[in-house]
Coordinates of C-alpha atoms in Angstrom, one line a residue:
X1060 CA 10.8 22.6 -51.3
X1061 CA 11.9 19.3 -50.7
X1062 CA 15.5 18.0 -50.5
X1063 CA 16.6 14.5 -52.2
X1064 CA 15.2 11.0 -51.3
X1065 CA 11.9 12.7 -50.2
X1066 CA 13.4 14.7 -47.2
X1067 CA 13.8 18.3 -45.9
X1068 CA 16.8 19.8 -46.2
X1069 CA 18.7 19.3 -42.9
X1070 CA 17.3 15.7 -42.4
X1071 CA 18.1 13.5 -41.2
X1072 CA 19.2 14.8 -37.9
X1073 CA 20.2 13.2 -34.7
X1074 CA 19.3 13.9 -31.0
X1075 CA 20.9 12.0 -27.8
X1076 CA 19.0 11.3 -25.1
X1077 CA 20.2 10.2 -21.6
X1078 CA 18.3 7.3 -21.1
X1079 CA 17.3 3.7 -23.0
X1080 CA 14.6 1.8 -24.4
X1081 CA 13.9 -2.0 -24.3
X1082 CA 12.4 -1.5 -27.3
X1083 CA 12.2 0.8 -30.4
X1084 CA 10.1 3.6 -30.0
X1085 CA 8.7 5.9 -33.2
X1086 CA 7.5 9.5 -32.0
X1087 CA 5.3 11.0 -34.8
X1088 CA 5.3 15.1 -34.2
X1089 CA 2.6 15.7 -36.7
X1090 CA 0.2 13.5 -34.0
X1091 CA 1.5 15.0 -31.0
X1092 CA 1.3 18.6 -32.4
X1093 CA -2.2 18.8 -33.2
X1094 CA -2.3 21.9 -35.9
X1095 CA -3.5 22.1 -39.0
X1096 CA -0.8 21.4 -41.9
X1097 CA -0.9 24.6 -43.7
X1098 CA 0.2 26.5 -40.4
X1099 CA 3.6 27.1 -40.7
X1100 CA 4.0 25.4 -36.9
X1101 CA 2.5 22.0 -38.2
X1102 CA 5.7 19.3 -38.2
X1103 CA 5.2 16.3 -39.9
X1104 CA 8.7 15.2 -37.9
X1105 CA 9.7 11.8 -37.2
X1106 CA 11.5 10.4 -34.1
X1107 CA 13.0 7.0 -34.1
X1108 CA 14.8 5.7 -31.1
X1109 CA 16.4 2.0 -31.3
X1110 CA 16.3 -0.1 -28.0
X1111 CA 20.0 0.0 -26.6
X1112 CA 21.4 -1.1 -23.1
X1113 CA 23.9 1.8 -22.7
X1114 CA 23.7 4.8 -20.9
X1115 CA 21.9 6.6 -23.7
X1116 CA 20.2 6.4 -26.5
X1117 CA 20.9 8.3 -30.8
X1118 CA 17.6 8.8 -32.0
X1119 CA 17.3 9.6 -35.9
X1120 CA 14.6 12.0 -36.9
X1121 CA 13.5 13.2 -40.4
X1122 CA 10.7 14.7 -42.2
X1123 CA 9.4 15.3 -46.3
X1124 CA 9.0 19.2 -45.3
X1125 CA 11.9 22.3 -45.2
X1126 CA 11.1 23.2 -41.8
X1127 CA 11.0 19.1 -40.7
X1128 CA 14.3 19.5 -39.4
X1129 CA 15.1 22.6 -38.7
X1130 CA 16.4 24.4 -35.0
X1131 CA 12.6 24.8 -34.2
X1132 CA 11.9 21.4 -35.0
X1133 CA 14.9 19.7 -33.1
X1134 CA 13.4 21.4 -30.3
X1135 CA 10.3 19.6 -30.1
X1136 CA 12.0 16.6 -30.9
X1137 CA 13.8 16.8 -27.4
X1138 CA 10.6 18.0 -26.3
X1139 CA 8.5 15.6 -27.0
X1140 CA 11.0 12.4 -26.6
X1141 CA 11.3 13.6 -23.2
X1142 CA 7.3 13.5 -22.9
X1143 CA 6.8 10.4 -25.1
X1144 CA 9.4 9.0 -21.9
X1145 CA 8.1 10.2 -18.7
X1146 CA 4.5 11.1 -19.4
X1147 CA 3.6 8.4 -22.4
X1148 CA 0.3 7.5 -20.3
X1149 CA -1.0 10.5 -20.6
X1150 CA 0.0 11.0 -24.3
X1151 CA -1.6 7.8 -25.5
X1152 CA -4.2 7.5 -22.5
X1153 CA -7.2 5.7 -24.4
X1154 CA -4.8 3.0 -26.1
X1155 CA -3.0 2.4 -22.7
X1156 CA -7.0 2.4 -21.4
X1157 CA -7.7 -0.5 -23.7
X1158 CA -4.7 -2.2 -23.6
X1159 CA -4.4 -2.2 -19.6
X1160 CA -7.9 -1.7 -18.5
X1161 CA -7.4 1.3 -16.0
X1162 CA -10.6 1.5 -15.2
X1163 CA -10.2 -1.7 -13.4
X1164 CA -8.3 0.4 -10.9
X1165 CA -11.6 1.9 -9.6
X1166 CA -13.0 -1.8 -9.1
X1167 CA -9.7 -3.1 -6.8
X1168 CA -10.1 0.2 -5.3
X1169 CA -14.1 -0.3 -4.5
X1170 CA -13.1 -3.9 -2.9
X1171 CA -10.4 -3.5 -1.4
X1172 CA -12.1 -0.4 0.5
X1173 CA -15.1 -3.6 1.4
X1174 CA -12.7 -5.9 2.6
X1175 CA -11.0 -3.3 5.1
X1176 CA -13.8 -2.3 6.6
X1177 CA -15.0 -5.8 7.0
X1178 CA -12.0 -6.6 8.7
X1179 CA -11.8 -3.5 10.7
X1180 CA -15.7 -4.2 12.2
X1181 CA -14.4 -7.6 13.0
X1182 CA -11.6 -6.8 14.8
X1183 CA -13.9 -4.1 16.3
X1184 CA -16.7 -6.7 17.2
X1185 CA -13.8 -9.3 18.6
X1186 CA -11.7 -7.1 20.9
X1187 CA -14.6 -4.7 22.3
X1188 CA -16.6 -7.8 23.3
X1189 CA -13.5 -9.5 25.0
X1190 CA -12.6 -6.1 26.6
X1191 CA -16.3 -6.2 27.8
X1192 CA -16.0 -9.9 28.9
X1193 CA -12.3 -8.8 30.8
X1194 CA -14.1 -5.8 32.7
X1195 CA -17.0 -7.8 34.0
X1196 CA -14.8 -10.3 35.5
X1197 CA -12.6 -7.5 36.7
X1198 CA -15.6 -6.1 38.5
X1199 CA -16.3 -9.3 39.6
X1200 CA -13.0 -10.0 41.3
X1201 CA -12.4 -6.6 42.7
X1202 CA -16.1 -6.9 44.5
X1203 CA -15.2 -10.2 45.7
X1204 CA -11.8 -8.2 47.3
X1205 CA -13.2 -6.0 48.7
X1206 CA -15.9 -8.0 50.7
X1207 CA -18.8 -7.1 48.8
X1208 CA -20.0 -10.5 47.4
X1209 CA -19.2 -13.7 48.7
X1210 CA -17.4 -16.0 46.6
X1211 CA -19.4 -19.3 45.4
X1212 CA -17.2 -21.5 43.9
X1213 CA -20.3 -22.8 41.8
X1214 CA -21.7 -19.6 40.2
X1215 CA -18.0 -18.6 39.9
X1216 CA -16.8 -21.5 38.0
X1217 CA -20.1 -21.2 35.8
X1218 CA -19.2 -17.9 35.2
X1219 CA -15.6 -17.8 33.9
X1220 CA -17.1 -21.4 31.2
X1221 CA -19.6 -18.6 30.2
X1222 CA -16.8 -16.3 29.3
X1223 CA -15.0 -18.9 28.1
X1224 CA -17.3 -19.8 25.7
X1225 CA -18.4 -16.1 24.8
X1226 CA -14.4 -15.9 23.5
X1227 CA -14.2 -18.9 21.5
X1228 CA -14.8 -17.1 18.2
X1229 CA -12.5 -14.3 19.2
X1230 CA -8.7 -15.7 17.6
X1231 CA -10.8 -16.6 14.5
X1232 CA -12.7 -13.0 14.0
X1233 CA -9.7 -11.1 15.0
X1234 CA -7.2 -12.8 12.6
X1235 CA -9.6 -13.5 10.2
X1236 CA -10.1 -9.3 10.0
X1237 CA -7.1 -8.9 10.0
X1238 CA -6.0 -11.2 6.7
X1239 CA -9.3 -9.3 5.2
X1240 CA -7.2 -6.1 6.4
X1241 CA -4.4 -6.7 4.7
X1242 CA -6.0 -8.0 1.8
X1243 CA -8.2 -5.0 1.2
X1244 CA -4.8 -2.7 1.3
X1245 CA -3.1 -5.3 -1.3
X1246 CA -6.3 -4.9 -3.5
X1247 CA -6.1 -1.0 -3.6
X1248 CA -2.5 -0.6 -3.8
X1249 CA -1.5 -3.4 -6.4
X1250 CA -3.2 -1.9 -9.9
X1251 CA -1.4 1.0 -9.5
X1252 CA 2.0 -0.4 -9.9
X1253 CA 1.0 -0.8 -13.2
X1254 CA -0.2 2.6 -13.4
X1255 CA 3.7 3.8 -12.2
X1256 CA 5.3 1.4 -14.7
X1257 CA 3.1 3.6 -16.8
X1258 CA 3.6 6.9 -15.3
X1259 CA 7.6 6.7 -15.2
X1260 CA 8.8 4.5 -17.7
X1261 CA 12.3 5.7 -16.7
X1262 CA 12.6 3.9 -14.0
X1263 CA 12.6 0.3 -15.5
X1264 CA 10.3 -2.6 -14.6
X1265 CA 9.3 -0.7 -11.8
X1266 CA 6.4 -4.0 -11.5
X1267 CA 8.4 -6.0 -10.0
X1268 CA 10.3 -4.3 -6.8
X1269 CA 6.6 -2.4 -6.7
X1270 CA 5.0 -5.7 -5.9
X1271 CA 7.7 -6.6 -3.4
X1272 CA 7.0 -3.3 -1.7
X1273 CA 3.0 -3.5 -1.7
X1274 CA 3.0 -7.2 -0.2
X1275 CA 5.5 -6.3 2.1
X1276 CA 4.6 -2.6 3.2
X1277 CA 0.7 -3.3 3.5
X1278 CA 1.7 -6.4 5.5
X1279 CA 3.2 -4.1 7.9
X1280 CA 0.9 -0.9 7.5
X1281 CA -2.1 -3.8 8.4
X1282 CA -0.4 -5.2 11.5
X1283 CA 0.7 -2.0 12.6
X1284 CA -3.2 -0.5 12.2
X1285 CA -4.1 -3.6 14.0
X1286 CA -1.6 -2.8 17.1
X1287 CA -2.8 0.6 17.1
X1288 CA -6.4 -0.4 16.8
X1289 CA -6.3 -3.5 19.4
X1290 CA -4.5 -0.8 22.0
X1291 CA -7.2 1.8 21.8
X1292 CA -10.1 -0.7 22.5
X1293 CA -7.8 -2.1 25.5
X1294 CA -6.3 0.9 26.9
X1295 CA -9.6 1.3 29.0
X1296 CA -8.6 -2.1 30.5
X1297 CA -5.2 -2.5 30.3
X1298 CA -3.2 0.6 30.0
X1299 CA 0.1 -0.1 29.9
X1300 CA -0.4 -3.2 27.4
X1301 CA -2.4 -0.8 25.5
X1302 CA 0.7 1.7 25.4
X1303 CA 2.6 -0.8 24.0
X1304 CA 0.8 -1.8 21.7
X1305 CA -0.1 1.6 20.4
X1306 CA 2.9 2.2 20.7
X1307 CA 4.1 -0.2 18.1
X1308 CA 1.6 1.0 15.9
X1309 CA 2.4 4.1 15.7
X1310 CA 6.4 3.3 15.3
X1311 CA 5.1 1.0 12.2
X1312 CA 2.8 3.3 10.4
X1313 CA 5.7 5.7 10.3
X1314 CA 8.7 3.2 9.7
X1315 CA 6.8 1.6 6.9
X1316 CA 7.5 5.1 4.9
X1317 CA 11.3 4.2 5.0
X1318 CA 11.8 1.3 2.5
X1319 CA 12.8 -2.6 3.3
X1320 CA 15.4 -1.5 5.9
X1321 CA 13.3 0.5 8.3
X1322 CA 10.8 -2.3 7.9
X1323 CA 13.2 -5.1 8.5
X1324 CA 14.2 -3.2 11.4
X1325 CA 10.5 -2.4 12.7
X1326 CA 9.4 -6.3 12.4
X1327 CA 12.5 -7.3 14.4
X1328 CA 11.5 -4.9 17.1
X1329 CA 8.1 -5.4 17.5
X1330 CA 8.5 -9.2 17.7
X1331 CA 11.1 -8.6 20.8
X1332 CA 9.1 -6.3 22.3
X1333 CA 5.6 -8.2 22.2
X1334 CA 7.6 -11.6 23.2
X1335 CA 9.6 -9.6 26.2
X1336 CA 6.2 -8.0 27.7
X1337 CA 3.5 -10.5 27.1
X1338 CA 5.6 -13.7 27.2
X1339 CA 8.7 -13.4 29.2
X1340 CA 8.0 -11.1 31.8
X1341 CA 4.7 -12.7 33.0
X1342 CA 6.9 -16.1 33.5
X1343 CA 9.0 -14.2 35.2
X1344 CA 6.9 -12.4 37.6
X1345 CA 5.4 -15.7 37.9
X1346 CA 8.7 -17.5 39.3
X1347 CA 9.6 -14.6 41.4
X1348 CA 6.2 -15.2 43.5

């Protein structure tokens, strides 16, 4: 039977929530429960939650049937707000599908993937080569030392503009990988922001400290990689540069993990570090003689 006005007796009932909308929502329990209508577990139950700012949210359900509101159906209505919340995505997959185009996700994920490993073989190609360069002339010199070869200034000097010119490209393939790097981790990371605003609802706009976090933490995560992958390819040459570059690395891949602060914290470090061993302390060495 049905009550007055076209409701179930017990209708309309109310159900707080601890959380907010930005905007209204309607939860329709005869979608979501997907049985036929002459069961006696079909609800034809409907949830409406107004957008509010406070720290909770009265949402007013009703239904035409007797059981429409009753302790069972109340029940699912917590049930299912709290789904319709947190796991929405899931619940309404192919209209999110259409109306965000997830399956874009796979194509950022397919290039970014091609742009890291671009930049990775270039930073390969550009460091291995110099290292290869370095150790020649190493060779050179310590031959030269120890008495082996005779220096000529001539073949020497035409040597070292040889090198010279072997390394011009290196600044521009070594940063240029690594800006491909970093843009390669920003392409793979970025759609899924979206996909988290998506996922957990709950926790706001989650796009836009989600951004802030991508740009920022794959800036770090790329320079750090690049420390750790410049030291590897120079620790045959120079070892204790190499350790402190590795090093760094290492301290940023796991620092990066611990929010803004930690990375704040890392960035400040490294730069000190780098300037004190590569800048400062060869002028000073030099001035002591």
């Amino acid at each position: 039977a049905e009550g007055e006005g076209g409701l179930g007796p017990g209708c309309p009932f109310e159900i707080t929530v601890p959380w907010t909308y930005a905007k209204t929502v309607t939860v329709d329990m005869s979608e979501d429960v997907e049985v036929d209508q002459d069961d006696p577990m079909a609800l034809s139950t409907v949830c409406t939650c107004p957008a509010s700012e406070g720290m909770s949210t009265t949402c007013t359900c009703e239904g035409p049937k007797e059981d429409d509101c009753d302790a069972y159906a109340q029940m699912l209505a917590g049930t299912f707000l709290t789904s319709e919340k947190f796991m929405g995505i899931f619940m309404h997959m192919d209209t999110a599908s259409k109306e965000y185009h997830i399956e874009n996700i796979a194509f950022w994920t397919i290039l970014g993937q091609i742009l890291v490993w671009i930049g990775f073989i270039m930073i390969l190609y550009s460091e291995i080569k110099t290292v290869i360069i370095i150790r020649e002339k190493d060779e050179r010199d310590r031959l030269v030392m120890m008495n082996y070869l005779r220096r000529n200034e001539k073949e020497t000097e035409r040597l070292n503009k040889h090198d010279e010119d072997a390394m011009v490209p290196r600044p521009y393939l070594t940063v240029g990988g690594s800006v491909l790097l970093w843009l390669g981790l920003v392409c793979q990371l970025t759609p899924f922001c979206k996909v988290i605003s998506l996922l957990f609802p709950g926790l706001g706009d989650v796009n836009e400290w989600c951004m802030v976090l991508v740009l920022v933490g794959t800036l770090v995560l790329a320079l750090s990689f690049f420390l750790l992958l410049v030291g590897l390819i120079w620790s045959c040459t120079r070892r204790w540069a190499a350790l402190v570059l590795i090093a760094l690395g290492l301290l940023g891949d796991l620092m990066v993990f611990g929010g803004l602060a930690s990375i704040v914290v890392w960035v400040a470090l490294a730069i000190g570090v780098l300037l004190a061993y590569f800048k400062w302390a060869p002028q000073h060495y030099e001035e002591q003689g």
